[in-house]
PDB file of C-alpha atoms in Angstrom:
ATOM      1  CA  MET A 685      -7.750   6.684 -18.969  1.00 92.00           C
ATOM      2  CA  ILE A 686     -10.255   8.925 -17.160  1.00 95.00           C
ATOM      3  CA  SER A 687      -8.515  11.494 -15.158  1.00 96.00           C
ATOM      4  CA  VAL A 688     -10.524  13.789 -12.853  1.00 97.00           C
ATOM      5  CA  LYS A 689      -8.620  16.654 -11.060  1.00 97.00           C
ATOM      6  CA  ASP A 690      -9.883  19.094  -8.506  1.00 97.00           C
ATOM      7  CA  VAL A 691     -13.388  19.204  -9.924  1.00 97.00           C
ATOM      8  CA  THR A 692     -15.714  21.450  -8.062  1.00 97.00           C
ATOM      9  CA  TYR A 693     -19.337  22.309  -8.736  1.00 97.00           C
ATOM     10  CA  THR A 694     -21.809  24.599  -7.038  1.00 96.00           C
ATOM     11  CA  TYR A 695     -25.563  24.726  -7.736  1.00 95.00           C
ATOM     12  CA  MET A 696     -27.302  28.209  -7.865  1.00 92.00           C
ATOM     13  CA  ARG A 697     -24.051  30.176  -7.511  1.00 90.00           C
ATOM     14  CA  GLY A 698     -24.513  33.610  -6.245  1.00 87.00           C
ATOM     15  CA  THR A 699     -28.001  33.071  -4.768  1.00 92.00           C
ATOM     16  CA  PRO A 700     -29.218  32.447  -1.188  1.00 91.00           C
ATOM     17  CA  PHE A 701     -29.674  28.842  -2.181  1.00 91.00           C
ATOM     18  CA  GLU A 702     -26.057  28.074  -3.193  1.00 93.00           C
ATOM     19  CA  LYS A 703     -25.103  24.503  -2.613  1.00 93.00           C
ATOM     20  CA  VAL A 704     -21.659  22.859  -3.129  1.00 93.00           C
ATOM     21  CA  ALA A 705     -22.305  19.632  -4.767  1.00 95.00           C
ATOM     22  CA  LEU A 706     -18.581  18.653  -5.366  1.00 97.00           C
ATOM     23  CA  ASP A 707     -15.475  19.962  -3.597  1.00 95.00           C
ATOM     24  CA  LYS A 708     -12.064  19.265  -5.218  1.00 96.00           C
ATOM     25  CA  ILE A 709     -12.828  15.745  -6.436  1.00 97.00           C
ATOM     26  CA  SER A 710      -9.833  13.951  -7.945  1.00 97.00           C
ATOM     27  CA  PHE A 711      -9.464  10.291  -9.176  1.00 96.00           C
ATOM     28  CA  ASP A 712      -8.441   8.220 -12.145  1.00 95.00           C
ATOM     29  CA  ALA A 713     -10.062   5.260 -13.847  1.00 94.00           C
ATOM     30  CA  ALA A 714      -7.622   3.043 -15.778  1.00 91.00           C
ATOM     31  CA  GLU A 715      -8.497   0.940 -18.882  1.00 88.00           C
ATOM     32  CA  GLY A 716     -10.421  -2.221 -18.082  1.00 87.00           C
ATOM     33  CA  GLU A 717     -10.985  -1.284 -14.557  1.00 91.00           C
ATOM     34  CA  VAL A 718     -14.330  -1.424 -12.562  1.00 92.00           C
ATOM     35  CA  VAL A 719     -14.349   1.571 -10.258  1.00 95.00           C
ATOM     36  CA  ALA A 720     -17.416   2.004  -8.035  1.00 95.00           C
ATOM     37  CA  ILE A 721     -18.569   5.417  -6.803  1.00 96.00           C
ATOM     38  CA  ALA A 722     -20.671   5.017  -3.680  1.00 94.00           C
ATOM     39  CA  GLY A 723     -22.434   7.495  -1.272  1.00 91.00           C
ATOM     40  CA  HIS A 724     -25.746   8.378   0.106  1.00 88.00           C
ATOM     41  CA  THR A 725     -28.444  10.431  -1.664  1.00 85.00           C
ATOM     42  CA  GLY A 726     -27.145  13.945  -2.098  1.00 87.00           C
ATOM     43  CA  SER A 727     -23.522  12.969  -1.863  1.00 92.00           C
ATOM     44  CA  GLY A 728     -22.671  14.370  -5.319  1.00 93.00           C
ATOM     45  CA  LYS A 729     -22.510  10.986  -7.244  1.00 93.00           C
ATOM     46  CA  SER A 730     -24.944  11.974  -9.964  1.00 91.00           C
ATOM     47  CA  THR A 731     -23.506  15.412 -10.553  1.00 95.00           C
ATOM     48  CA  LEU A 732     -19.992  13.772 -10.774  1.00 96.00           C
ATOM     49  CA  ILE A 733     -20.801  11.243 -13.473  1.00 94.00           C
ATOM     50  CA  GLN A 734     -22.687  13.772 -15.524  1.00 94.00           C
ATOM     51  CA  ILE A 735     -19.570  16.042 -15.454  1.00 95.00           C
ATOM     52  CA  VAL A 736     -17.487  13.053 -16.506  1.00 95.00           C
ATOM     53  CA  ALA A 737     -19.798  12.182 -19.337  1.00 93.00           C
ATOM     54  CA  GLY A 738     -19.712  15.766 -20.547  1.00 92.00           C
ATOM     55  CA  LEU A 739     -23.459  16.492 -19.766  1.00 92.00           C
ATOM     56  CA  ILE A 740     -22.780  19.217 -17.173  1.00 93.00           C
ATOM     57  CA  ASP A 741     -20.165  21.950 -17.926  1.00 92.00           C
ATOM     58  CA  LEU A 742     -17.195  22.147 -15.712  1.00 93.00           C
ATOM     59  CA  GLN A 743     -16.989  25.061 -13.182  1.00 95.00           C
ATOM     60  CA  GLY A 744     -13.652  24.324 -11.736  1.00 94.00           C
ATOM     61  CA  GLY A 745     -10.970  21.656 -12.134  1.00 96.00           C
ATOM     62  CA  SER A 746     -10.398  19.355 -15.154  1.00 96.00           C
ATOM     63  CA  VAL A 747     -11.594  16.103 -16.654  1.00 97.00           C
ATOM     64  CA  THR A 748      -9.591  14.296 -19.380  1.00 96.00           C
ATOM     65  CA  ILE A 749     -10.460  11.114 -21.280  1.00 96.00           C
ATOM     66  CA  ASP A 750      -7.610   9.555 -23.231  1.00 94.00           C
ATOM     67  CA  GLY A 751      -5.913  12.944 -23.164  1.00 93.00           C
ATOM     68  CA  LEU A 752      -9.031  14.704 -24.514  1.00 94.00           C
ATOM     69  CA  SER A 753     -10.808  17.545 -22.536  1.00 94.00           C
ATOM     70  CA  VAL A 754     -14.257  16.419 -21.492  1.00 93.00           C
ATOM     71  CA  ALA A 755     -15.574  19.512 -23.495  1.00 90.00           C
ATOM     72  CA  ASP A 756     -14.260  17.866 -26.716  1.00 91.00           C
ATOM     73  CA  LYS A 757     -17.106  16.480 -28.700  1.00 87.00           C
ATOM     74  CA  LYS A 758     -15.031  13.472 -29.682  1.00 88.00           C
ATOM     75  CA  ILE A 759     -15.598  11.888 -26.229  1.00 88.00           C
ATOM     76  CA  ARG A 760     -19.132  11.227 -27.086  1.00 85.00           C
ATOM     77  CA  ARG A 761     -17.811   8.312 -28.899  1.00 88.00           C
ATOM     78  CA  LEU A 762     -15.771   7.176 -26.022  1.00 93.00           C
ATOM     79  CA  VAL A 763     -18.168   7.368 -23.076  1.00 93.00           C
ATOM     80  CA  GLY A 764     -21.522   5.769 -22.708  1.00 91.00           C
ATOM     81  CA  ILE A 765     -23.747   6.460 -19.662  1.00 90.00           C
ATOM     82  CA  VAL A 766     -26.718   4.449 -18.472  1.00 87.00           C
ATOM     83  CA  PHE A 767     -28.997   6.383 -16.074  1.00 84.00           C
ATOM     84  CA  GLN A 768     -31.357   4.999 -13.608  1.00 80.00           C
ATOM     85  CA  TYR A 769     -34.482   3.708 -15.293  1.00 76.00           C
ATOM     86  CA  PRO A 770     -33.093   3.937 -18.802  1.00 72.00           C
ATOM     87  CA  GLU A 771     -36.265   2.147 -20.241  1.00 80.00           C
ATOM     88  CA  HIS A 772     -38.025   5.418 -19.915  1.00 80.00           C
ATOM     89  CA  GLN A 773     -36.035   6.703 -22.739  1.00 81.00           C
ATOM     90  CA  LEU A 774     -37.149   3.842 -25.237  1.00 86.00           C
ATOM     91  CA  PHE A 775     -39.211   5.222 -28.174  1.00 87.00           C
ATOM     92  CA  GLU A 776     -38.796   3.206 -31.262  1.00 91.00           C
ATOM     93  CA  GLU A 777     -41.433   0.614 -32.463  1.00 92.00           C
ATOM     94  CA  THR A 778     -39.135  -2.379 -32.318  1.00 95.00           C
ATOM     95  CA  VAL A 779     -36.170  -3.507 -30.209  1.00 95.00           C
ATOM     96  CA  GLU A 780     -33.889  -3.614 -33.151  1.00 95.00           C
ATOM     97  CA  ARG A 781     -34.604   0.023 -34.179  1.00 95.00           C
ATOM     98  CA  ASP A 782     -34.327   1.242 -30.749  1.00 94.00           C
ATOM     99  CA  ILE A 783     -30.830  -0.225 -30.224  1.00 95.00           C
ATOM    100  CA  ALA A 784     -29.836   0.768 -33.740  1.00 95.00           C
ATOM    101  CA  PHE A 785     -30.713   4.443 -33.120  1.00 94.00           C
ATOM    102  CA  GLY A 786     -27.345   5.541 -31.773  1.00 92.00           C
ATOM    103  CA  PRO A 787     -25.158   3.844 -34.208  1.00 93.00           C
ATOM    104  CA  ARG A 788     -27.375   5.027 -37.064  1.00 94.00           C
ATOM    105  CA  ASN A 789     -26.967   8.579 -35.820  1.00 90.00           C
ATOM    106  CA  PHE A 790     -23.107   8.002 -35.941  1.00 89.00           C
ATOM    107  CA  GLY A 791     -23.447   7.412 -39.791  1.00 91.00           C
ATOM    108  CA  LEU A 792     -22.525   3.748 -39.723  1.00 94.00           C
ATOM    109  CA  ASN A 793     -23.586   1.462 -42.602  1.00 95.00           C
ATOM    110  CA  GLU A 794     -26.540  -0.828 -42.230  1.00 95.00           C
ATOM    111  CA  ALA A 795     -24.335  -4.028 -42.047  1.00 96.00           C
ATOM    112  CA  GLU A 796     -22.206  -2.611 -39.229  1.00 96.00           C
ATOM    113  CA  ILE A 797     -25.451  -1.479 -37.483  1.00 96.00           C
ATOM    114  CA  SER A 798     -26.944  -4.962 -37.709  1.00 96.00           C
ATOM    115  CA  ALA A 799     -23.746  -6.536 -36.377  1.00 96.00           C
ATOM    116  CA  ARG A 800     -23.679  -4.147 -33.488  1.00 95.00           C
ATOM    117  CA  VAL A 801     -27.270  -4.604 -32.621  1.00 96.00           C
ATOM    118  CA  SER A 802     -26.899  -8.508 -32.497  1.00 95.00           C
ATOM    119  CA  GLU A 803     -23.720  -8.183 -30.310  1.00 92.00           C
ATOM    120  CA  ALA A 804     -25.321  -5.647 -27.951  1.00 92.00           C
ATOM    121  CA  MET A 805     -28.299  -8.087 -27.586  1.00 92.00           C
ATOM    122  CA  ARG A 806     -26.047 -10.898 -26.882  1.00 89.00           C
ATOM    123  CA  GLN A 807     -24.032  -8.926 -24.344  1.00 86.00           C
ATOM    124  CA  VAL A 808     -27.094  -8.232 -22.268  1.00 87.00           C
ATOM    125  CA  GLY A 809     -28.659 -11.599 -22.683  1.00 86.00           C
ATOM    126  CA  LEU A 810     -31.531 -10.660 -24.986  1.00 90.00           C
ATOM    127  CA  ASP A 811     -32.834 -13.404 -27.407  1.00 92.00           C
ATOM    128  CA  ALA A 812     -32.243 -12.483 -31.011  1.00 92.00           C
ATOM    129  CA  GLY A 813     -35.969 -13.478 -31.651  1.00 93.00           C
ATOM    130  CA  LEU A 814     -36.939 -10.284 -29.803  1.00 94.00           C
ATOM    131  CA  LYS A 815     -35.561  -7.941 -32.559  1.00 95.00           C
ATOM    132  CA  ALA A 816     -38.958  -7.438 -34.066  1.00 94.00           C
ATOM    133  CA  ALA A 817     -40.876  -7.078 -30.806  1.00 95.00           C
ATOM    134  CA  SER A 818     -42.104  -3.783 -29.472  1.00 94.00           C
ATOM    135  CA  PRO A 819     -39.980  -2.723 -26.463  1.00 92.00           C
ATOM    136  CA  PHE A 820     -43.099  -1.579 -24.720  1.00 90.00           C
ATOM    137  CA  GLU A 821     -44.587  -5.173 -24.658  1.00 90.00           C
ATOM    138  CA  LEU A 822     -41.493  -6.440 -22.803  1.00 90.00           C
ATOM    139  CA  SER A 823     -40.905  -7.068 -19.080  1.00 86.00           C
ATOM    140  CA  GLY A 824     -39.359  -4.409 -17.001  1.00 82.00           C
ATOM    141  CA  GLY A 825     -36.160  -6.408 -16.935  1.00 83.00           C
ATOM    142  CA  GLN A 826     -36.094  -7.006 -20.619  1.00 88.00           C
ATOM    143  CA  ARG A 827     -36.766  -3.193 -21.266  1.00 88.00           C
ATOM    144  CA  ARG A 828     -33.784  -2.343 -19.065  1.00 87.00           C
ATOM    145  CA  ARG A 829     -31.709  -4.667 -21.170  1.00 88.00           C
ATOM    146  CA  VAL A 830     -32.887  -3.018 -24.324  1.00 91.00           C
ATOM    147  CA  ALA A 831     -31.898   0.356 -23.037  1.00 89.00           C
ATOM    148  CA  ILE A 832     -28.454  -0.708 -21.929  1.00 89.00           C
ATOM    149  CA  ALA A 833     -28.039  -2.508 -25.239  1.00 91.00           C
ATOM    150  CA  GLY A 834     -28.614   0.721 -27.108  1.00 92.00           C
ATOM    151  CA  ILE A 835     -25.580   2.171 -25.275  1.00 91.00           C
ATOM    152  CA  LEU A 836     -23.445  -0.865 -25.885  1.00 90.00           C
ATOM    153  CA  ALA A 837     -24.119  -0.731 -29.457  1.00 93.00           C
ATOM    154  CA  LEU A 838     -22.108   2.578 -29.578  1.00 93.00           C
ATOM    155  CA  LYS A 839     -19.196   0.477 -28.440  1.00 92.00           C
ATOM    156  CA  PRO A 840     -18.098   3.015 -25.734  1.00 92.00           C
ATOM    157  CA  LYS A 841     -14.575   2.543 -24.314  1.00 93.00           C
ATOM    158  CA  TYR A 842     -15.839   3.869 -20.927  1.00 94.00           C
ATOM    159  CA  LEU A 843     -19.250   2.787 -19.548  1.00 92.00           C
ATOM    160  CA  ILE A 844     -20.969   4.686 -16.670  1.00 93.00           C
ATOM    161  CA  LEU A 845     -23.788   2.660 -14.959  1.00 91.00           C
ATOM    162  CA  ASP A 846     -25.921   4.740 -12.537  1.00 89.00           C
ATOM    163  CA  GLU A 847     -27.650   2.117 -10.310  1.00 85.00           C
ATOM    164  CA  PRO A 848     -28.238  -0.148 -13.216  1.00 80.00           C
ATOM    165  CA  THR A 849     -30.538  -2.605 -11.290  1.00 78.00           C
ATOM    166  CA  ALA A 850     -32.696   0.017  -9.574  1.00 79.00           C
ATOM    167  CA  GLY A 851     -36.303  -1.185  -9.435  1.00 79.00           C
ATOM    168  CA  LEU A 852     -35.845  -4.681 -10.710  1.00 78.00           C
ATOM    169  CA  ASP A 853     -36.792  -7.803  -8.735  1.00 78.00           C
ATOM    170  CA  PRO A 854     -33.908  -9.911  -7.235  1.00 78.00           C
ATOM    171  CA  PHE A 855     -33.807 -12.422  -9.970  1.00 78.00           C
ATOM    172  CA  ALA A 856     -33.653  -9.709 -12.874  1.00 76.00           C
ATOM    173  CA  LYS A 857     -31.019  -7.937 -10.871  1.00 77.00           C
ATOM    174  CA  GLU A 858     -28.760 -11.003 -10.578  1.00 77.00           C
ATOM    175  CA  ASN A 859     -29.153 -12.060 -14.219  1.00 78.00           C
ATOM    176  CA  LEU A 860     -28.529  -8.445 -15.613  1.00 79.00           C
ATOM    177  CA  LEU A 861     -25.502  -7.977 -13.518  1.00 79.00           C
ATOM    178  CA  LYS A 862     -24.037 -11.284 -14.500  1.00 79.00           C
ATOM    179  CA  GLU A 863     -24.412 -10.299 -18.169  1.00 78.00           C
ATOM    180  CA  ILE A 864     -22.957  -6.880 -17.747  1.00 75.00           C
ATOM    181  CA  PHE A 865     -19.880  -7.832 -15.816  1.00 77.00           C
ATOM    182  CA  GLY A 866     -19.379 -11.030 -17.781  1.00 76.00           C
ATOM    183  CA  ALA A 867     -19.509 -10.423 -21.483  1.00 71.00           C
ATOM    184  CA  ILE A 868     -18.922  -6.590 -21.145  1.00 73.00           C
ATOM    185  CA  LYS A 869     -15.927  -6.657 -18.828  1.00 70.00           C
ATOM    186  CA  LYS A 870     -14.332  -9.244 -20.971  1.00 73.00           C
ATOM    187  CA  SER A 871     -14.170  -6.627 -23.829  1.00 76.00           C
ATOM    188  CA  GLY A 872     -11.873  -4.541 -21.809  1.00 80.00           C
ATOM    189  CA  VAL A 873     -14.485  -1.689 -21.324  1.00 87.00           C
ATOM    190  CA  THR A 874     -13.676   0.538 -18.196  1.00 92.00           C
ATOM    191  CA  ILE A 875     -16.812   0.600 -16.055  1.00 92.00           C
ATOM    192  CA  ILE A 876     -17.814   3.173 -13.509  1.00 94.00           C
ATOM    193  CA  LEU A 877     -20.513   1.787 -11.334  1.00 93.00           C
ATOM    194  CA  VAL A 878     -22.532   4.128  -9.385  1.00 93.00           C
ATOM    195  CA  SER A 879     -24.305   2.427  -6.471  1.00 86.00           C
ATOM    196  CA  HIS A 880     -25.234   2.438  -2.830  1.00 80.00           C
ATOM    197  CA  ASN A 881     -25.624  -1.384  -3.023  1.00 81.00           C
ATOM    198  CA  MET A 882     -22.454  -2.637  -1.201  1.00 86.00           C
ATOM    199  CA  GLU A 883     -23.153  -6.194  -2.220  1.00 84.00           C
ATOM    200  CA  ASN A 884     -22.797  -5.266  -5.973  1.00 85.00           C
ATOM    201  CA  ILE A 885     -19.677  -3.226  -5.145  1.00 89.00           C
ATOM    202  CA  ALA A 886     -18.241  -6.112  -3.244  1.00 88.00           C
ATOM    203  CA  ARG A 887     -18.769  -8.595  -6.081  1.00 85.00           C
ATOM    204  CA  PHE A 888     -17.724  -6.556  -9.136  1.00 87.00           C
ATOM    205  CA  ALA A 889     -15.614  -3.419  -8.241  1.00 91.00           C
ATOM    206  CA  SER A 890     -11.807  -3.514  -7.881  1.00 91.00           C
ATOM    207  CA  ARG A 891     -11.759  -0.118  -6.351  1.00 95.00           C
ATOM    208  CA  VAL A 892     -14.392   2.109  -4.612  1.00 96.00           C
ATOM    209  CA  ILE A 893     -14.518   5.845  -4.234  1.00 97.00           C
ATOM    210  CA  VAL A 894     -16.921   7.011  -1.356  1.00 96.00           C
ATOM    211  CA  LEU A 895     -18.435  10.533  -1.542  1.00 96.00           C
ATOM    212  CA  ALA A 896     -20.015  12.238   1.529  1.00 94.00           C
ATOM    213  CA  GLN A 897     -21.365  15.865   1.169  1.00 92.00           C
ATOM    214  CA  GLY A 898     -19.514  16.380  -2.115  1.00 94.00           C
ATOM    215  CA  ARG A 899     -16.153  15.257  -0.906  1.00 96.00           C
ATOM    216  CA  ILE A 900     -14.068  11.981  -1.294  1.00 97.00           C
ATOM    217  CA  VAL A 901     -13.844  10.486   2.136  1.00 96.00           C
ATOM    218  CA  PHE A 902     -12.351   7.162   1.039  1.00 96.00           C
ATOM    219  CA  VAL A 903     -10.510   5.493  -1.873  1.00 96.00           C
ATOM    220  CA  GLY A 904      -9.576   1.827  -1.737  1.00 96.00           C
ATOM    221  CA  THR A 905     -10.657  -1.837  -2.297  1.00 94.00           C
ATOM    222  CA  PRO A 906     -14.176  -3.066  -1.094  1.00 93.00           C
ATOM    223  CA  ARG A 907     -12.630  -5.128   1.552  1.00 91.00           C
ATOM    224  CA  GLU A 908     -10.682  -2.202   2.927  1.00 93.00           C
ATOM    225  CA  LEU A 909     -13.870  -0.111   2.969  1.00 94.00           C
ATOM    226  CA  PHE A 910     -15.930  -2.646   4.806  1.00 90.00           C
ATOM    227  CA  ALA A 911     -13.343  -2.730   7.508  1.00 88.00           C
ATOM    228  CA  ARG A 912     -13.932   1.039   8.122  1.00 91.00           C
ATOM    229  CA  GLU A 913     -17.105   1.373   9.994  1.00 88.00           C
ATOM    230  CA  GLU A 914     -16.611   5.180  10.637  1.00 92.00           C
ATOM    231  CA  ILE A 915     -16.383   5.734   6.859  1.00 93.00           C
ATOM    232  CA  LEU A 916     -19.397   3.687   6.137  1.00 91.00           C
ATOM    233  CA  SER A 917     -21.343   5.502   8.926  1.00 90.00           C
ATOM    234  CA  ARG A 918     -20.244   8.836   7.651  1.00 91.00           C
ATOM    235  CA  ALA A 919     -21.390   8.158   4.104  1.00 91.00           C
ATOM    236  CA  GLY A 920     -24.679   6.530   5.185  1.00 89.00           C
ATOM    237  CA  LEU A 921     -23.592   3.120   3.942  1.00 90.00           C
ATOM    238  CA  GLU A 922     -23.717  -0.396   5.260  1.00 87.00           C
ATOM    239  CA  PRO A 923     -21.488  -3.314   4.723  1.00 85.00           C
ATOM    240  CA  PRO A 924     -22.928  -6.196   2.462  1.00 86.00           C
ATOM    241  CA  PRO A 925     -25.266  -8.705   4.163  1.00 86.00           C
ATOM    242  CA  VAL A 926     -22.579 -11.349   4.358  1.00 85.00           C
ATOM    243  CA  THR A 927     -20.249  -9.180   6.366  1.00 85.00           C
ATOM    244  CA  GLN A 928     -23.161  -8.058   8.521  1.00 87.00           C
ATOM    245  CA  LEU A 929     -23.983 -11.708   9.173  1.00 85.00           C
ATOM    246  CA  LEU A 930     -20.363 -12.485  10.359  1.00 87.00           C
ATOM    247  CA  HIS A 931     -20.566  -9.427  12.695  1.00 83.00           C
ATOM    248  CA  LYS A 932     -23.836 -10.627  14.295  1.00 86.00           C
ATOM    249  CA  LEU A 933     -22.056 -13.982  14.834  1.00 86.00           C
ATOM    250  CA  GLY A 934     -19.244 -12.096  16.630  1.00 85.00           C
ATOM    251  CA  ILE A 935     -16.834 -12.596  13.814  1.00 85.00           C
ATOM    252  CA  ASP A 936     -14.778  -9.516  12.964  1.00 82.00           C
ATOM    253  CA  ASP A 937     -13.628 -10.738   9.528  1.00 84.00           C
ATOM    254  CA  ILE A 938     -14.752  -9.176   6.108  1.00 85.00           C
ATOM    255  CA  ALA A 939     -16.479 -11.408   3.513  1.00 81.00           C
ATOM    256  CA  LEU A 940     -17.192 -10.226   0.061  1.00 81.00           C
ATOM    257  CA  THR A 941     -19.205 -13.320  -1.146  1.00 79.00           C
ATOM    258  CA  ILE A 942     -21.259 -16.040   0.479  1.00 83.00           C
ATOM    259  CA  ASP A 943     -18.619 -18.615  -0.338  1.00 84.00           C
ATOM    260  CA  GLU A 944     -16.036 -16.450   1.679  1.00 84.00           C
ATOM    261  CA  ALA A 945     -18.418 -16.102   4.580  1.00 84.00           C
ATOM    262  CA  GLU A 946     -18.973 -19.948   4.648  1.00 84.00           C
ATOM    263  CA  GLN A 947     -15.249 -20.594   4.847  1.00 86.00           C
ATOM    264  CA  ILE A 948     -14.837 -18.006   7.556  1.00 86.00           C
ATOM    265  CA  ILE A 949     -17.717 -19.451   9.672  1.00 87.00           C
ATOM    266  CA  LEU A 950     -16.319 -22.922   9.267  1.00 83.00           C
ATOM    267  CA  LYS A 951     -12.757 -21.891  10.349  1.00 82.00           C
ATOM    268  CA  ALA A 952     -14.199 -20.093  13.323  1.00 78.00           C
ATOM    269  CA  ASN A 953     -16.135 -23.092  14.452  1.00 78.00           C
ATOM    270  CA  LYS A 954     -13.093 -25.321  14.247  1.00 74.00           C
ATOM    271  CA  SER A 955     -10.984 -22.975  16.341  1.00 64.00           C
TER     272      SER A 955
END
């Protein structure tokens, strides 16, 4: 379990430009759970996940992962993080070598590395025939998959996804999300999804944490969040399109999917 307790963080402390990024943030993420962290730009999302991943030193509070302090180097084998536009970090000559880079640095034997590369490619929906291809000759969506596969090949127990579909076209977004939250979630990996896209959160998250100006302003299910217009407004967020459609039709119900919205509309028309 990831346990975050009273985490605070201030940029440029002791200067006239001092800015509080996080103010007493506390939450837990249980094994196998999909937790979304939502908020507008500047809400503290990126700072928070970098602290959880051990990339930024704690200033106040504590973060433990399976009982280990986030400062313990052992957590590097437990937590994988995929930043926005991870394809910018690709550098090897072939897809296979790029995905294998992390496991090879962990000192695994070649047989295990090969097995992990194949499994990671399958998890993100990459054809095995692309192993020998240059990642720089692939489409944007395929490069994104290669980058994510490189993290999955490390077999993290906890996976942090920072806007994983940013910049992709709608078709590529849909396919990538289905792969991630299909094959990966079945493996029991805990996922922290950082996003301002309420449609993605509605479909995949079991719980959502909303940040505004470095503070937690809401913790609950997506359905509970979308019923709280004042919270959404404060955080600079909007409900998913299906819920917005219902409201335009004068229906106050909350829908998380198109199928739900259809059933609600049919019921309203019958009444």
